[in-house]
Amino acid sequence: MVKVSPSLLASDFSDLRGEIKAVSTADFLHLDVMDGHFVPNLTIGPCVISSIRPHSNLPFDTHLMIDNPLKYIEPFAKAGSDYITVHVEQPDDIRECISKIQSYGKKAGLAISPDTDASLLEPYLENISMITVMSVYPGFGGQKFIESSYQKIREIKKMIEGKDILLSVDGGVDFENVRKLEEAGVTMVVAGSTVFGAENRENAIEILRGE
Ligand code: DX5
Ligand code: ZN
């Protein structure tokens, strides 16, 4: 069984409250934040997160695809994120980002893009609670899963053995590849189109989870 974190990016933004309710049986809610610099797309900011916070009991898994996240950790923490993830490829000091996230009582995560070597995560493994392996190039939902992600997941699984770190995969996760991803070592899957594109979201979550 894996934990399921539906990515709100694929939801109907005209009915956020309804969409959030429809995925209330999930384990997390994944919130994709994009700045038009780190990735070529713009999405939501802290005000959207604080507006939806009262309508969900799920832990919020905020994925910052932004440059200079240090400047924005405070508002995202105060908006009600539970986990805040920054990319290893962004320019700010990663240790500083992790400490800042933790200074607000939040759990820190690191995300890694498809072309980045897994070894870049190694120096931070004692201090983080989540790793997000990007299995598409960050920026857009609905992309095709990159097959080399399995190998990277296996590699990271070995690196984090015995550590209390959630190993998450983000991008192109569907009913076909989810069990293979679980076998490779993920303990959590982020899924946008597969959950929000399904007629019955609860059912999609159950299938992904492997119940
Ligand atoms: C991509 C985002 C993902 C994306 C996943 O940059 O980080 O969270 O929304 O969407 P799907 O599951 O549709 O690939
Ligand atoms: Zn994401």
Short mmCIF file of C-alpha atoms in Angstrom, two decimals, residues 8-197:
data_model
loop_
_atom_site.label_atom_id
_atom_site.label_comp_id
_atom_site.label_asym_id
_atom_site.label_seq_id
_atom_site.Cartn_x
_atom_site.Cartn_y
_atom_site.Cartn_z
CA LEU A 8 -4.97 19.90 -6.89
CA LEU A 9 -3.46 21.30 -10.10
CA ALA A 10 -5.63 18.90 -12.11
CA SER A 11 -8.83 19.86 -10.30
CA ASP A 12 -11.61 22.21 -11.39
CA PHE A 13 -10.43 25.52 -9.90
CA SER A 14 -13.94 26.97 -10.16
CA ASP A 15 -15.02 24.48 -7.48
CA LEU A 16 -12.02 24.07 -5.20
CA ARG A 17 -14.13 23.39 -2.13
CA GLY A 18 -16.04 20.59 -3.89
CA GLU A 19 -12.86 19.12 -5.38
CA ILE A 20 -11.14 19.04 -2.01
CA LYS A 21 -14.13 17.32 -0.46
CA ALA A 22 -14.10 14.73 -3.25
CA VAL A 23 -10.57 13.64 -2.28
CA SER A 24 -11.03 13.69 1.50
CA THR A 25 -10.19 9.96 1.72
CA ALA A 26 -6.65 10.58 0.42
CA ASP A 27 -3.59 10.70 2.68
CA PHE A 28 -2.27 14.13 1.70
CA LEU A 29 -3.25 17.02 -0.55
CA HIS A 30 -0.53 18.08 -2.99
CA LEU A 31 -0.31 21.79 -3.78
CA ASP A 32 1.81 22.81 -6.76
CA VAL A 33 3.28 26.28 -6.49
CA MET A 34 4.94 27.65 -9.65
CA ASP A 35 6.51 31.05 -10.15
CA GLY A 36 7.08 31.44 -13.90
CA HIS A 37 10.86 31.48 -13.25
CA PHE A 38 11.93 28.13 -11.86
CA VAL A 39 9.31 26.58 -14.15
CA PRO A 40 7.54 28.11 -17.15
CA ASN A 41 4.11 28.22 -15.52
CA LEU A 42 2.24 30.10 -12.80
CA THR A 43 -0.16 28.57 -10.32
CA ILE A 44 -1.27 29.34 -6.80
CA GLY A 45 0.17 31.21 -3.83
CA PRO A 46 -0.33 31.28 -0.05
CA CYS A 47 -3.72 33.05 -0.20
CA VAL A 48 -5.30 30.13 -2.06
CA ILE A 49 -3.78 27.67 0.40
CA SER A 50 -5.08 29.58 3.43
CA SER A 51 -8.55 29.80 1.83
CA ILE A 52 -8.79 26.05 1.31
CA ARG A 53 -7.16 25.10 4.64
CA PRO A 54 -10.44 25.10 6.64
CA HIS A 55 -12.06 22.77 4.08
CA SER A 56 -9.67 19.83 4.41
CA ASN A 57 -8.39 17.67 7.24
CA LEU A 58 -5.58 16.26 5.10
CA PRO A 59 -1.97 17.23 5.66
CA PHE A 60 -0.98 19.76 2.99
CA ASP A 61 2.04 18.76 0.93
CA THR A 62 3.18 22.05 -0.60
CA HIS A 63 5.53 21.61 -3.56
CA LEU A 64 7.44 24.82 -4.22
CA MET A 65 8.63 24.97 -7.81
CA ILE A 66 10.01 28.43 -7.30
CA ASP A 67 13.34 30.24 -7.25
CA ASN A 68 14.40 31.71 -3.91
CA PRO A 69 11.94 29.78 -1.74
CA LEU A 70 13.60 31.15 1.44
CA LYS A 71 11.70 34.37 0.96
CA TYR A 72 8.36 32.56 0.76
CA ILE A 73 8.61 29.77 3.33
CA GLU A 74 7.03 31.88 6.06
CA PRO A 75 3.80 32.72 4.15
CA PHE A 76 3.44 29.13 2.96
CA ALA A 77 3.94 27.84 6.51
CA LYS A 78 1.45 30.33 7.92
CA ALA A 79 -1.07 29.49 5.18
CA GLY A 80 -1.34 25.99 6.66
CA SER A 81 1.15 23.76 4.84
CA ASP A 82 2.24 20.71 6.83
CA TYR A 83 5.08 19.60 4.57
CA ILE A 84 6.98 22.15 2.51
CA THR A 85 9.16 20.87 -0.30
CA VAL A 86 11.83 22.87 -2.10
CA HIS A 87 13.81 21.78 -5.16
CA VAL A 88 17.48 20.85 -4.89
CA GLU A 89 18.04 22.75 -8.15
CA GLN A 90 16.88 26.15 -6.89
CA PRO A 91 19.53 28.73 -5.96
CA ASP A 92 18.93 29.24 -2.21
CA ASP A 93 20.95 27.42 0.44
CA ILE A 94 19.20 24.10 1.02
CA ARG A 95 20.18 23.77 4.69
CA GLU A 96 18.83 27.23 5.35
CA CYS A 97 15.55 26.34 3.62
CA ILE A 98 15.21 23.15 5.69
CA SER A 99 15.87 24.95 9.00
CA LYS A 100 13.48 27.72 8.10
CA ILE A 101 10.69 25.25 7.26
CA GLN A 102 11.31 23.43 10.55
CA SER A 103 11.41 26.68 12.52
CA TYR A 104 7.67 26.99 11.81
CA GLY A 105 7.05 23.46 13.09
CA LYS A 106 6.64 22.11 9.54
CA LYS A 107 8.20 19.06 7.90
CA ALA A 108 10.79 19.70 5.23
CA GLY A 109 10.97 17.93 1.89
CA LEU A 110 13.31 17.99 -1.09
CA ALA A 111 12.22 17.52 -4.69
CA ILE A 112 14.55 16.38 -7.46
CA SER A 113 14.00 16.95 -11.18
CA PRO A 114 14.46 14.19 -13.80
CA ASP A 115 17.95 15.22 -14.98
CA THR A 116 19.41 15.81 -11.51
CA ASP A 117 21.66 13.21 -9.91
CA ALA A 118 20.22 11.51 -6.83
CA SER A 119 23.51 12.01 -4.97
CA LEU A 120 22.62 15.70 -4.55
CA LEU A 121 20.14 14.63 -1.87
CA GLU A 122 22.71 12.80 0.22
CA PRO A 123 23.98 15.67 2.42
CA TYR A 124 20.46 16.39 3.71
CA LEU A 125 19.06 12.97 4.52
CA GLU A 126 19.35 13.39 8.29
CA ASN A 127 17.18 16.51 8.20
CA ILE A 128 14.28 15.87 5.85
CA SER A 129 10.92 14.07 6.12
CA MET A 130 10.07 13.67 2.43
CA ILE A 131 11.73 13.25 -0.94
CA THR A 132 9.76 13.96 -4.12
CA VAL A 133 11.17 12.33 -7.22
CA MET A 134 9.90 14.20 -10.25
CA SER A 135 8.95 11.70 -12.94
CA VAL A 136 8.11 14.50 -15.40
CA TYR A 137 9.82 17.85 -15.97
CA PRO A 138 8.23 20.15 -13.41
CA GLY A 139 5.85 22.79 -14.73
CA PHE A 140 2.72 21.10 -16.01
CA GLY A 141 0.25 18.41 -15.08
CA GLY A 142 -0.79 15.66 -17.46
CA GLN A 143 2.66 14.82 -18.85
CA LYS A 144 4.01 11.40 -19.74
CA PHE A 145 5.86 9.45 -17.06
CA ILE A 146 9.65 9.30 -17.59
CA GLU A 147 10.74 5.64 -17.43
CA SER A 148 14.21 6.31 -15.99
CA SER A 149 12.47 7.37 -12.77
CA TYR A 150 12.27 3.73 -11.58
CA GLN A 151 16.05 3.48 -11.44
CA LYS A 152 16.35 6.75 -9.56
CA ILE A 153 13.68 5.64 -7.06
CA ARG A 154 15.57 2.37 -6.43
CA GLU A 155 18.77 4.31 -5.89
CA ILE A 156 17.14 6.75 -3.44
CA LYS A 157 15.35 3.92 -1.64
CA LYS A 158 18.78 2.42 -0.84
CA MET A 159 20.12 5.79 0.29
CA ILE A 160 17.29 6.34 2.79
CA GLU A 161 17.08 2.81 4.21
CA GLY A 162 16.29 2.91 7.92
CA LYS A 163 15.45 6.61 7.81
CA ASP A 164 12.01 8.04 8.47
CA ILE A 165 11.60 9.70 5.07
CA LEU A 166 8.56 9.47 2.81
CA LEU A 167 9.62 8.63 -0.73
CA SER A 168 7.17 10.24 -3.11
CA VAL A 169 6.95 10.24 -6.91
CA ASP A 170 5.32 13.11 -8.78
CA GLY A 171 4.22 13.22 -12.42
CA GLY A 172 2.46 10.86 -14.80
CA VAL A 173 1.44 8.38 -12.11
CA ASP A 174 -1.44 6.18 -13.28
CA PHE A 175 -3.15 2.85 -12.58
CA GLU A 176 -0.65 1.11 -14.87
CA ASN A 177 2.64 2.21 -13.34
CA VAL A 178 1.66 2.61 -9.69
CA ARG A 179 2.38 -0.98 -8.56
CA LYS A 180 5.74 -0.96 -10.33
CA LEU A 181 6.54 2.32 -8.57
CA GLU A 182 5.60 0.74 -5.25
CA GLU A 183 7.86 -2.20 -6.04
CA ALA A 184 10.71 0.20 -6.84
CA GLY A 185 10.32 1.72 -3.38
CA VAL A 186 7.96 4.68 -3.28
CA THR A 187 5.83 5.03 -0.17
CA MET A 188 3.70 7.81 -1.60
CA VAL A 189 2.39 8.81 -5.02
CA VAL A 190 1.30 12.24 -6.19
CA ALA A 191 -1.43 12.00 -8.80
CA GLY A 192 -3.21 14.84 -10.57
CA SER A 193 -4.94 13.74 -13.77
CA THR A 194 -5.41 10.16 -12.59
CA VAL A 195 -7.41 11.26 -9.53
CA PHE A 196 -9.19 14.38 -10.79
CA GLY A 197 -9.78 12.91 -14.26
#
